[in-house]
mmCIF file of C-alpha atoms and ligand atoms in Angstrom:
data_model
loop_
_atom_site.group_PDB
_atom_site.id
_atom_site.type_symbol
_atom_site.label_atom_id
_atom_site.label_comp_id
_atom_site.label_asym_id
_atom_site.label_seq_id
_atom_site.Cartn_x
_atom_site.Cartn_y
_atom_site.Cartn_z
ATOM 1 C CA MET A 1 140.521 103.898 164.801
ATOM 2 C CA ILE A 2 138.022 105.682 162.557
ATOM 3 C CA ASN A 3 136.579 104.197 159.430
ATOM 4 C CA GLU A 4 137.814 106.555 156.798
ATOM 5 C CA GLN A 5 135.106 105.837 154.249
ATOM 6 C CA MET A 6 132.409 106.704 156.899
ATOM 7 C CA TYR A 7 134.455 109.713 157.977
ATOM 8 C CA ALA A 8 134.515 110.886 154.403
ATOM 9 C CA PHE A 9 130.760 110.464 154.020
ATOM 10 C CA GLY A 10 130.128 112.464 157.224
ATOM 11 C CA ALA A 11 132.692 115.129 156.581
ATOM 12 C CA GLU A 12 131.536 115.823 152.989
ATOM 13 C CA SER A 13 127.813 115.764 154.106
ATOM 14 C CA SER A 14 125.219 116.376 151.499
ATOM 15 C CA LYS A 15 125.153 119.534 149.403
ATOM 16 C CA ILE A 16 121.365 119.641 149.741
ATOM 17 C CA ARG A 17 121.713 119.570 153.613
ATOM 18 C CA GLU A 18 124.491 122.229 153.401
ATOM 19 C CA ILE A 19 122.181 124.615 151.553
ATOM 20 C CA PHE A 20 119.290 123.897 153.908
ATOM 21 C CA SER A 21 121.519 124.739 156.947
ATOM 22 C CA TYR A 22 122.614 127.998 155.194
ATOM 23 C CA ALA A 23 118.848 128.764 154.545
ATOM 24 C CA CYS A 24 118.046 128.288 158.324
ATOM 25 C CA ALA A 25 120.830 130.562 159.381
ATOM 26 C CA ARG A 26 119.990 133.149 156.751
ATOM 27 C CA LYS A 27 116.290 133.191 157.813
ATOM 28 C CA GLU A 28 117.460 133.971 161.368
ATOM 29 C CA GLU A 29 119.416 136.940 159.946
ATOM 30 C CA ILE A 30 116.957 138.565 157.587
ATOM 31 C CA GLY A 31 113.579 136.919 158.296
ATOM 32 C CA ALA A 32 112.129 133.758 156.950
ATOM 33 C CA GLU A 33 109.935 135.588 154.413
ATOM 34 C CA ASN A 34 112.985 137.020 152.670
ATOM 35 C CA VAL A 35 114.855 133.756 151.982
ATOM 36 C CA PHE A 36 113.696 131.432 149.170
ATOM 37 C CA ASP A 37 114.780 127.953 150.101
ATOM 38 C CA PHE A 38 114.220 125.488 147.248
ATOM 39 C CA SER A 39 116.849 123.002 148.581
ATOM 40 C CA LEU A 40 114.947 120.164 150.338
ATOM 41 C CA GLY A 41 112.429 117.513 149.239
ATOM 42 C CA ASN A 42 110.392 117.915 152.379
ATOM 43 C CA PRO A 43 106.687 117.696 151.330
ATOM 44 C CA SER A 44 104.975 120.996 151.970
ATOM 45 C CA ILE A 45 101.438 119.614 152.267
ATOM 46 C CA PRO A 46 100.401 118.048 155.546
ATOM 47 C CA ALA A 47 99.836 114.335 155.949
ATOM 48 C CA PRO A 48 96.198 113.494 155.028
ATOM 49 C CA ALA A 49 93.615 113.484 157.872
ATOM 50 C CA ALA A 50 93.337 109.741 157.474
ATOM 51 C CA VAL A 51 96.823 109.448 158.942
ATOM 52 C CA GLN A 52 95.925 111.312 162.120
ATOM 53 C CA GLU A 53 92.646 109.296 162.351
ATOM 54 C CA SER A 54 94.660 106.101 162.004
ATOM 55 C CA ILE A 55 97.160 107.081 164.781
ATOM 56 C CA ALA A 56 94.220 108.080 167.129
ATOM 57 C CA ARG A 57 92.524 104.734 166.481
ATOM 58 C CA SER A 58 95.688 102.808 167.143
ATOM 59 C CA LEU A 59 96.323 104.709 170.347
ATOM 60 C CA ALA A 60 92.739 104.095 171.526
ATOM 61 C CA GLU A 61 92.462 100.512 170.511
ATOM 62 C CA VAL A 62 95.747 98.714 170.487
ATOM 63 C CA PRO A 63 97.228 97.794 173.863
ATOM 64 C CA ALA A 64 100.411 99.930 174.499
ATOM 65 C CA ALA A 65 102.744 96.974 174.876
ATOM 66 C CA GLU A 66 101.635 95.700 171.468
ATOM 67 C CA LEU A 67 101.417 99.146 169.864
ATOM 68 C CA HIS A 68 105.021 100.036 170.647
ATOM 69 C CA GLY A 69 106.462 96.608 170.638
ATOM 70 C CA TYR A 70 108.730 94.922 168.101
ATOM 71 C CA THR A 71 106.872 93.692 165.019
ATOM 72 C CA PRO A 72 108.236 90.706 163.107
ATOM 73 C CA ALA A 73 111.420 91.679 161.354
ATOM 74 C CA PRO A 74 109.812 91.860 157.851
ATOM 75 C CA GLY A 75 106.813 93.832 159.242
ATOM 76 C CA LEU A 76 103.333 93.269 160.501
ATOM 77 C CA PRO A 77 101.687 90.504 158.490
ATOM 78 C CA ALA A 78 98.630 92.763 158.050
ATOM 79 C CA ALA A 79 100.776 95.674 156.737
ATOM 80 C CA ARG A 80 102.572 93.422 154.185
ATOM 81 C CA ALA A 81 99.254 91.944 153.125
ATOM 82 C CA ALA A 82 97.683 95.480 152.814
ATOM 83 C CA VAL A 83 100.541 96.637 150.536
ATOM 84 C CA ALA A 84 100.306 93.457 148.405
ATOM 85 C CA SER A 85 96.425 93.809 148.058
ATOM 86 C CA SER A 86 96.778 97.494 147.135
ATOM 87 C CA LEU A 87 99.322 96.659 144.384
ATOM 88 C CA ASN A 88 97.152 93.796 143.128
ATOM 89 C CA ARG A 89 94.094 96.204 142.829
ATOM 90 C CA ARG A 90 96.195 98.821 141.021
ATOM 91 C CA PHE A 91 98.325 96.720 138.782
ATOM 92 C CA GLY A 92 96.399 93.446 138.318
ATOM 93 C CA THR A 93 99.089 91.409 140.053
ATOM 94 C CA THR A 94 98.765 88.489 142.445
ATOM 95 C CA TYR A 95 101.266 89.415 145.171
ATOM 96 C CA THR A 96 100.915 88.210 148.795
ATOM 97 C CA ALA A 97 102.351 89.368 152.099
ATOM 98 C CA SER A 98 105.490 87.294 151.554
ATOM 99 C CA ASP A 99 106.509 89.523 148.499
ATOM 100 C CA VAL A 100 106.683 92.555 150.795
ATOM 101 C CA PHE A 101 109.348 93.554 153.380
ATOM 102 C CA MET A 102 108.460 96.663 155.463
ATOM 103 C CA THR A 103 111.400 99.138 155.852
ATOM 104 C CA VAL A 104 112.503 102.319 157.501
ATOM 105 C CA GLY A 105 111.802 104.541 154.388
ATOM 106 C CA ALA A 106 113.113 104.428 150.849
ATOM 107 C CA ALA A 107 116.681 105.091 152.000
ATOM 108 C CA ALA A 108 116.479 101.730 153.784
ATOM 109 C CA SER A 109 114.689 100.112 150.990
ATOM 110 C CA VAL A 110 117.379 100.974 148.420
ATOM 111 C CA SER A 111 120.228 100.239 150.836
ATOM 112 C CA ILE A 112 118.799 96.833 151.620
ATOM 113 C CA ALA A 113 118.111 96.069 147.943
ATOM 114 C CA LEU A 114 121.779 96.950 147.104
ATOM 115 C CA HIS A 115 123.162 94.916 149.832
ATOM 116 C CA ALA A 116 120.962 91.914 148.853
ATOM 117 C CA ALA A 117 121.662 92.151 145.115
ATOM 118 C CA VAL A 118 125.335 93.251 144.840
ATOM 119 C CA CYS A 119 128.697 91.812 145.985
ATOM 120 C CA PRO A 120 131.821 93.831 146.810
ATOM 121 C CA GLY A 121 133.633 94.774 143.664
ATOM 122 C CA GLU A 122 130.599 94.509 141.444
ATOM 123 C CA GLU A 123 129.099 97.480 139.608
ATOM 124 C CA VAL A 124 125.838 99.294 139.837
ATOM 125 C CA ILE A 125 124.633 101.570 137.097
ATOM 126 C CA VAL A 126 122.874 104.841 137.928
ATOM 127 C CA ILE A 127 121.284 107.261 135.410
ATOM 128 C CA ALA A 128 122.765 110.655 135.689
ATOM 129 C CA PRO A 129 121.494 112.947 137.157
ATOM 130 C CA TYR A 130 120.742 110.819 140.107
ATOM 131 C CA PHE A 131 119.749 111.133 143.866
ATOM 132 C CA PRO A 132 123.262 111.656 145.445
ATOM 133 C CA GLU A 133 122.759 109.191 148.227
ATOM 134 C CA TYR A 134 122.727 106.301 145.648
ATOM 135 C CA ARG A 135 126.592 106.701 145.488
ATOM 136 C CA VAL A 136 126.932 106.484 149.232
ATOM 137 C CA TRP A 137 124.729 103.394 149.469
ATOM 138 C CA ILE A 138 126.471 101.714 146.543
ATOM 139 C CA GLU A 139 129.909 102.283 147.851
ATOM 140 C CA THR A 140 128.917 101.200 151.342
ATOM 141 C CA ALA A 141 127.950 97.934 149.818
ATOM 142 C CA GLY A 142 131.562 97.754 148.492
ATOM 143 C CA ALA A 143 130.353 98.222 144.894
ATOM 144 C CA VAL A 144 131.354 100.662 142.144
ATOM 145 C CA CYS A 145 128.911 103.365 141.042
ATOM 146 C CA VAL A 146 128.821 103.576 137.276
ATOM 147 C CA GLU A 147 127.108 106.732 135.899
ATOM 148 C CA VAL A 148 125.201 106.532 132.576
ATOM 149 C CA PRO A 149 124.105 109.861 131.276
ATOM 150 C CA ALA A 150 120.339 110.366 130.598
ATOM 151 C CA ASP A 151 119.413 112.084 127.383
ATOM 152 C CA PRO A 152 120.820 115.603 127.713
ATOM 153 C CA GLU A 153 117.630 117.294 126.475
ATOM 154 C CA THR A 154 114.707 115.122 127.828
ATOM 155 C CA PHE A 155 116.599 113.456 130.760
ATOM 156 C CA GLN A 156 115.031 110.153 129.629
ATOM 157 C CA VAL A 157 116.912 106.957 130.331
ATOM 158 C CA VAL A 158 118.691 105.756 127.199
ATOM 159 C CA PRO A 159 118.525 101.930 126.980
ATOM 160 C CA GLY A 160 121.408 101.846 124.409
ATOM 161 C CA ALA A 161 123.676 103.847 126.699
ATOM 162 C CA VAL A 162 122.908 101.370 129.561
ATOM 163 C CA ALA A 163 123.707 98.463 127.323
ATOM 164 C CA ALA A 164 127.018 100.017 126.415
ATOM 165 C CA ALA A 165 127.941 100.460 130.113
ATOM 166 C CA ILE A 166 127.177 96.851 131.067
ATOM 167 C CA THR A 167 130.213 94.631 131.996
ATOM 168 C CA PRO A 168 130.458 91.153 133.380
ATOM 169 C CA ARG A 169 130.635 92.856 136.861
ATOM 170 C CA THR A 170 127.339 94.676 136.484
ATOM 171 C CA ALA A 171 125.056 93.439 139.226
ATOM 172 C CA ALA A 172 122.295 96.014 139.277
ATOM 173 C CA VAL A 173 120.826 99.138 137.607
ATOM 174 C CA ILE A 174 118.984 101.690 139.637
ATOM 175 C CA ILE A 175 116.106 103.682 138.013
ATOM 176 C CA ASN A 176 113.997 106.362 139.625
ATOM 177 C CA ALA A 177 110.769 107.672 138.094
ATOM 178 C CA PRO A 178 109.193 110.036 138.747
ATOM 179 C CA ASN A 179 112.757 111.265 138.882
ATOM 180 C CA ASN A 180 114.520 113.205 141.487
ATOM 181 C CA PRO A 181 115.929 115.752 140.302
ATOM 182 C CA THR A 182 114.418 116.091 136.783
ATOM 183 C CA GLY A 183 110.710 115.123 137.246
ATOM 184 C CA ALA A 184 111.044 112.666 134.271
ATOM 185 C CA ILE A 185 108.805 109.641 133.973
ATOM 186 C CA TYR A 186 109.972 106.751 131.798
ATOM 187 C CA PRO A 187 107.339 105.665 129.318
ATOM 188 C CA ARG A 188 106.421 102.007 128.961
ATOM 189 C CA GLU A 189 108.225 101.701 125.630
ATOM 190 C CA THR A 190 111.488 102.957 127.058
ATOM 191 C CA LEU A 191 111.234 100.584 129.950
ATOM 192 C CA SER A 192 110.380 97.722 127.672
ATOM 193 C CA GLU A 193 113.472 98.466 125.657
ATOM 194 C CA LEU A 194 115.571 98.580 128.852
ATOM 195 C CA ALA A 195 114.073 95.318 129.861
ATOM 196 C CA GLU A 196 115.076 93.838 126.473
ATOM 197 C CA VAL A 197 118.663 95.041 126.890
ATOM 198 C CA LEU A 198 118.912 93.423 130.296
ATOM 199 C CA GLU A 199 117.224 90.165 129.109
ATOM 200 C CA GLU A 200 119.834 89.891 126.308
ATOM 201 C CA VAL A 201 122.653 90.355 128.829
ATOM 202 C CA ASN A 202 121.044 87.701 131.112
ATOM 203 C CA ALA A 203 120.705 85.186 128.277
ATOM 204 C CA ALA A 204 124.387 85.683 127.262
ATOM 205 C CA ARG A 205 125.529 85.343 130.808
ATOM 206 C CA GLU A 206 123.498 82.202 131.440
ATOM 207 C CA GLN A 207 124.981 80.653 128.322
ATOM 208 C CA GLU A 208 128.556 81.582 129.355
ATOM 209 C CA LEU A 209 128.207 80.736 133.040
ATOM 210 C CA GLY A 210 125.983 77.720 132.815
ATOM 211 C CA HIS A 211 123.686 79.279 135.407
ATOM 212 C CA PRO A 212 121.447 82.320 135.652
ATOM 213 C CA GLN A 213 122.979 85.511 136.964
ATOM 214 C CA PRO A 214 120.502 88.205 136.019
ATOM 215 C CA VAL A 215 121.101 91.951 136.336
ATOM 216 C CA VAL A 216 118.742 93.189 139.044
ATOM 217 C CA LEU A 217 116.641 96.291 138.218
ATOM 218 C CA ILE A 218 116.142 98.337 141.388
ATOM 219 C CA SER A 219 113.175 100.695 140.788
ATOM 220 C CA ASP A 220 113.209 103.413 143.402
ATOM 221 C CA GLU A 221 109.707 104.872 143.457
ATOM 222 C CA PRO A 222 109.055 107.185 146.383
ATOM 223 C CA TYR A 223 107.360 109.731 143.968
ATOM 224 C CA ARG A 224 105.100 107.168 142.183
ATOM 225 C CA GLU A 225 101.968 108.911 143.233
ATOM 226 C CA ILE A 226 103.118 112.412 142.437
ATOM 227 C CA THR A 227 102.415 112.770 138.727
ATOM 228 C CA TYR A 228 100.747 115.381 136.533
ATOM 229 C CA GLY A 229 98.934 113.038 134.099
ATOM 230 C CA ALA A 230 101.619 110.659 132.688
ATOM 231 C CA GLU A 231 101.359 106.996 133.475
ATOM 232 C CA VAL A 232 104.039 105.589 135.747
ATOM 233 C CA PRO A 233 104.432 101.956 134.402
ATOM 234 C CA TRP A 234 104.668 99.111 136.809
ATOM 235 C CA VAL A 235 108.203 97.958 136.298
ATOM 236 C CA PRO A 236 107.965 94.311 137.453
ATOM 237 C CA ALA A 237 105.305 93.639 134.796
ATOM 238 C CA LEU A 238 108.016 94.467 132.198
ATOM 239 C CA TYR A 239 111.185 92.909 133.696
ATOM 240 C CA GLU A 240 111.088 89.859 136.034
ATOM 241 C CA HIS A 241 114.168 90.678 138.080
ATOM 242 C CA THR A 242 112.865 93.899 139.435
ATOM 243 C CA VAL A 243 113.032 94.956 143.068
ATOM 244 C CA VAL A 244 110.737 97.798 143.858
ATOM 245 C CA CYS A 245 111.644 100.284 146.549
ATOM 246 C CA TYR A 246 109.031 102.585 148.075
ATOM 247 C CA SER A 247 108.269 104.813 150.991
ATOM 248 C CA TYR A 248 105.360 106.923 152.286
ATOM 249 C CA SER A 249 107.722 109.900 152.807
ATOM 250 C CA LYS A 250 106.322 111.736 149.840
ATOM 251 C CA SER A 251 102.896 110.223 149.068
ATOM 252 C CA LEU A 252 101.632 110.544 152.549
ATOM 253 C CA SER A 253 103.940 113.372 153.563
ATOM 254 C CA LEU A 254 105.582 111.284 156.264
ATOM 255 C CA PRO A 255 109.299 111.719 155.742
ATOM 256 C CA GLY A 256 110.069 111.969 159.382
ATOM 257 C CA GLU A 257 108.258 108.759 160.324
ATOM 258 C CA ARG A 258 110.394 106.424 158.267
ATOM 259 C CA VAL A 259 108.207 103.823 156.733
ATOM 260 C CA GLY A 260 108.300 102.069 153.394
ATOM 261 C CA TRP A 261 108.784 98.749 151.765
ATOM 262 C CA VAL A 262 110.770 96.469 149.364
ATOM 263 C CA LEU A 263 108.862 94.308 146.991
ATOM 264 C CA VAL A 264 110.431 91.176 145.500
ATOM 265 C CA PRO A 265 107.762 89.329 143.533
ATOM 266 C CA GLN A 266 108.227 85.591 144.503
ATOM 267 C CA VAL A 267 108.003 84.300 141.009
ATOM 268 C CA SER A 268 111.063 81.918 141.057
ATOM 269 C CA GLU A 269 113.544 80.156 143.215
ATOM 270 C CA GLY A 270 115.971 83.061 142.482
ATOM 271 C CA ALA A 271 113.392 85.553 143.767
ATOM 272 C CA ARG A 272 112.813 83.584 146.929
ATOM 273 C CA ARG A 273 116.549 83.607 147.506
ATOM 274 C CA MET A 274 116.558 87.379 146.841
ATOM 275 C CA MET A 275 113.876 87.974 149.439
ATOM 276 C CA ALA A 276 115.856 85.949 151.948
ATOM 277 C CA ALA A 277 118.844 88.119 151.115
ATOM 278 C CA VAL A 278 116.727 91.285 151.596
ATOM 279 C CA ALA A 279 115.831 89.961 155.084
ATOM 280 C CA GLY A 280 119.566 89.296 155.634
ATOM 281 C CA ALA A 281 120.643 92.746 154.429
ATOM 282 C CA ALA A 282 118.031 94.433 156.712
ATOM 283 C CA ARG A 283 119.400 92.353 159.543
ATOM 284 C CA ALA A 284 122.990 93.069 158.766
ATOM 285 C CA LEU A 285 122.370 96.822 158.328
ATOM 286 C CA GLY A 286 120.284 96.961 161.584
ATOM 287 C CA PHE A 287 117.080 98.041 159.730
ATOM 288 C CA VAL A 288 114.825 95.349 161.126
ATOM 289 C CA CYS A 289 111.318 96.329 162.255
ATOM 290 C CA ALA A 290 109.939 99.422 160.641
ATOM 291 C CA PRO A 291 108.101 101.742 163.069
ATOM 292 C CA ALA A 292 105.193 99.755 164.479
ATOM 293 C CA LEU A 293 102.797 102.644 164.826
ATOM 294 C CA PHE A 294 103.360 103.697 161.158
ATOM 295 C CA GLN A 295 103.100 100.233 159.836
ATOM 296 C CA ARG A 296 99.531 100.360 161.279
ATOM 297 C CA VAL A 297 99.085 103.667 159.480
ATOM 298 C CA VAL A 298 100.046 101.915 156.274
ATOM 299 C CA ILE A 299 97.313 99.237 156.929
ATOM 300 C CA ASP A 300 94.700 102.019 157.195
ATOM 301 C CA CYS A 301 96.037 104.530 154.606
ATOM 302 C CA VAL A 302 97.546 102.292 151.883
ATOM 303 C CA ASP A 303 95.067 103.630 149.356
ATOM 304 C CA THR A 304 94.725 107.204 150.682
ATOM 305 C CA PRO A 305 95.244 109.488 147.718
ATOM 306 C CA THR A 306 98.072 112.025 147.532
ATOM 307 C CA ASP A 307 97.045 115.708 147.238
ATOM 308 C CA VAL A 308 98.998 116.267 143.977
ATOM 309 C CA ALA A 309 96.829 119.381 143.279
ATOM 310 C CA ALA A 310 98.869 121.603 145.509
ATOM 311 C CA TYR A 311 102.150 120.526 143.819
ATOM 312 C CA ALA A 312 100.520 120.978 140.398
ATOM 313 C CA ARG A 313 99.582 124.566 141.243
ATOM 314 C CA ASN A 314 103.142 125.284 142.484
ATOM 315 C CA ARG A 315 104.614 123.746 139.278
ATOM 316 C CA GLU A 316 102.424 125.968 137.096
ATOM 317 C CA LEU A 317 103.203 129.081 139.047
ATOM 318 C CA LEU A 318 106.981 128.474 138.884
ATOM 319 C CA THR A 319 107.126 127.200 135.342
ATOM 320 C CA ASP A 320 104.981 130.052 133.920
ATOM 321 C CA ALA A 321 107.085 132.694 135.610
ATOM 322 C CA LEU A 322 110.532 131.122 134.759
ATOM 323 C CA ARG A 323 109.510 130.595 131.196
ATOM 324 C CA ALA A 324 108.590 134.261 130.966
ATOM 325 C CA TYR A 325 111.915 135.314 132.475
ATOM 326 C CA GLY A 326 113.783 133.320 129.764
ATOM 327 C CA TYR A 327 114.877 130.270 131.730
ATOM 328 C CA THR A 328 114.920 126.879 130.129
ATOM 329 C CA PHE A 329 113.950 123.807 132.004
ATOM 330 C CA VAL A 330 112.593 120.252 131.758
ATOM 331 C CA GLU A 331 108.808 120.231 132.022
ATOM 332 C CA PRO A 332 108.413 117.927 135.039
ATOM 333 C CA ASP A 333 105.942 114.975 134.577
ATOM 334 C CA GLY A 334 106.160 114.058 138.243
ATOM 335 C CA ALA A 335 107.767 114.541 141.619
ATOM 336 C CA PHE A 336 108.155 118.088 142.924
ATOM 337 C CA TYR A 337 111.405 119.373 141.432
ATOM 338 C CA LEU A 338 112.155 121.640 138.528
ATOM 339 C CA TRP A 339 115.358 120.969 136.624
ATOM 340 C CA VAL A 340 116.458 124.446 135.377
ATOM 341 C CA ARG A 341 119.457 125.190 133.125
ATOM 342 C CA ALA A 342 121.938 127.364 134.921
ATOM 343 C CA LEU A 343 122.563 130.696 133.156
ATOM 344 C CA GLU A 344 126.277 130.024 132.986
ATOM 345 C CA PRO A 345 128.183 126.713 132.500
ATOM 346 C CA ASP A 346 129.209 126.503 136.189
ATOM 347 C CA ALA A 347 126.147 125.650 138.216
ATOM 348 C CA GLU A 348 127.912 126.293 141.469
ATOM 349 C CA ALA A 349 128.864 129.800 140.397
ATOM 350 C CA PHE A 350 125.261 130.300 139.208
ATOM 351 C CA CYS A 351 123.985 129.262 142.666
ATOM 352 C CA GLU A 352 126.490 131.599 144.272
ATOM 353 C CA ARG A 353 125.031 134.451 142.307
ATOM 354 C CA ALA A 354 121.501 133.355 143.025
ATOM 355 C CA ARG A 355 122.394 133.404 146.719
ATOM 356 C CA GLY A 356 122.907 137.179 146.367
ATOM 357 C CA PHE A 357 119.165 137.341 145.469
ATOM 358 C CA GLU A 358 118.308 135.012 148.392
ATOM 359 C CA LEU A 359 117.406 132.259 145.976
ATOM 360 C CA LEU A 360 118.590 128.792 147.103
ATOM 361 C CA PRO A 361 118.386 126.019 144.479
ATOM 362 C CA VAL A 362 120.761 122.996 144.487
ATOM 363 C CA PRO A 363 123.602 122.941 141.892
ATOM 364 C CA SER A 364 123.427 119.921 139.563
ATOM 365 C CA ASP A 365 127.043 118.779 140.157
ATOM 366 C CA SER A 366 125.962 116.903 143.238
ATOM 367 C CA PHE A 367 123.540 114.970 141.068
ATOM 368 C CA GLY A 368 126.355 113.971 138.655
ATOM 369 C CA VAL A 369 125.876 116.447 135.785
ATOM 370 C CA PRO A 370 127.141 120.023 135.238
ATOM 371 C CA GLY A 371 125.257 123.159 134.245
ATOM 372 C CA TRP A 372 121.709 122.750 135.911
ATOM 373 C CA VAL A 373 120.080 123.428 139.186
ATOM 374 C CA ARG A 374 117.241 121.703 141.000
ATOM 375 C CA VAL A 375 114.425 123.832 142.337
ATOM 376 C CA GLY A 376 112.327 121.929 144.883
ATOM 377 C CA TYR A 377 108.830 123.381 144.629
ATOM 378 C CA CYS A 378 107.417 121.462 147.573
ATOM 379 C CA VAL A 379 107.159 124.765 149.380
ATOM 380 C CA ALA A 380 104.366 127.148 150.347
ATOM 381 C CA PRO A 381 102.965 128.884 147.165
ATOM 382 C CA GLU A 382 103.690 132.250 148.806
ATOM 383 C CA THR A 383 107.325 131.374 148.932
ATOM 384 C CA ILE A 384 107.168 130.820 145.107
ATOM 385 C CA GLU A 385 105.170 134.086 144.588
ATOM 386 C CA ARG A 386 107.537 136.169 146.803
ATOM 387 C CA SER A 387 110.637 134.645 145.021
ATOM 388 C CA LEU A 388 109.473 135.528 141.455
ATOM 389 C CA PRO A 389 111.023 139.153 141.350
ATOM 390 C CA ALA A 390 114.333 137.550 142.567
ATOM 391 C CA TRP A 391 114.306 134.912 139.788
ATOM 392 C CA GLN A 392 113.620 137.807 137.278
ATOM 393 C CA ALA A 393 116.400 140.009 138.681
ATOM 394 C CA LEU A 394 118.764 136.981 138.577
ATOM 395 C CA ALA A 395 117.982 136.391 134.874
ATOM 396 C CA GLU A 396 118.427 140.097 134.088
ATOM 397 C CA SER A 397 121.818 140.163 135.925
ATOM 398 C CA TYR A 398 123.098 137.819 133.049
ATOM 399 C CA ARG A 399 121.908 140.145 130.243
HETATM 400 N N1 PLP B 1 115.174 107.938 146.704
HETATM 401 C C1 PLP B 1 114.895 109.159 146.240
HETATM 402 C C2 PLP B 1 114.884 109.288 144.752
HETATM 403 C C3 PLP B 1 114.566 110.282 147.020
HETATM 404 O O1 PLP B 1 114.367 111.476 146.478
HETATM 405 C C4 PLP B 1 114.568 110.076 148.451
HETATM 406 C C5 PLP B 1 114.320 111.195 149.309
HETATM 407 O O2 PLP B 1 114.254 112.332 149.026
HETATM 408 C C6 PLP B 1 114.808 108.792 148.902
HETATM 409 C C7 PLP B 1 115.093 107.733 148.057
HETATM 410 C C8 PLP B 1 114.799 108.539 150.389
HETATM 411 O O3 PLP B 1 113.499 108.544 150.860
HETATM 412 P P1 PLP B 1 113.088 108.279 152.299
HETATM 413 O O4 PLP B 1 112.989 109.559 153.038
HETATM 414 O O5 PLP B 1 111.788 107.570 152.340
HETATM 415 O O6 PLP B 1 114.178 107.385 152.974
#
């Protein structure tokens, strides 16, 4: 017997991966320098030197059996404490190690948070466009993915639209800022409005049920450090029932090493039960014990800055050129994606035509909205430079 739901997830695979595979094959055919692959969110800058230094130090100083051994399921106490202290320094909080659960990257963080916060049959709201894996993780938890459109011009979350989508079965809302795929960052006022909406729902529910049953806000933040000046507000300061999901995949350029965390501020009995459910979900999903060597890297590098300058230069190069060629797009405040309006209503057809110019963006349909494409500019600047005549020719082909 095969699990048909899992078969479908595997057989469909991800559009992003499909384009990436095409790019690899095409590079073999016509040379890597002639293919402009903007599909993946793989950081183009190397991990900072502090990461290599940390690994070397661990190899030299930590006995091998300990270095490569199991850590406690929620992570090394020193790694959890290092994360808590770093957050305290940055956001004026008073977290401790027991608020932090180390994970195998943000994919695990969000999956775990969903399994901890949501029961089969309940609903989880996502803001469209959204990272396509959310639907897979939500449905794997037996829940229903409810799409709420972002503002169609700014791609900001619209608290009123979230309010309208909430039902008695709504268990959680996922937000992601800086956003993949639009680069949007939600300002403090918008997040406060969203918090107010959720507080109102919680109050009404408590009155009706006779016990609290708050909507959980899952804040997926792997791009927190990649911003071009805008503030990324600390969500738990605005809404108590927030679970923060993080990874070092983007900030330290370590996507292949699989390390991150879930934060559940232990402010109430409900939050303590939620953290126990996080531990239970990690156990149930087989995600216990994040990579031991990289938990040690987290201890050493928790405050190592991200080299945002390289992405900022790519962003400027790409946006200046695309603007000049007549494209419209959302000015990204963070992350390393440009959300560009397709030059025809069907984004898939636009991407097909772009392929003829060896340009490989990702059509927006896989992110839950029609008519746009995502251009990942976490690539070598030369790739962007070489791609510019192709972008121009693509635009001219529509005139
Ligand atoms: N969430 C978002 C919004 C992402 O863009 C990604 C990866 O691209 C993830 C989660 C998964 O991150 P990780 O590679 O750390 O599992």
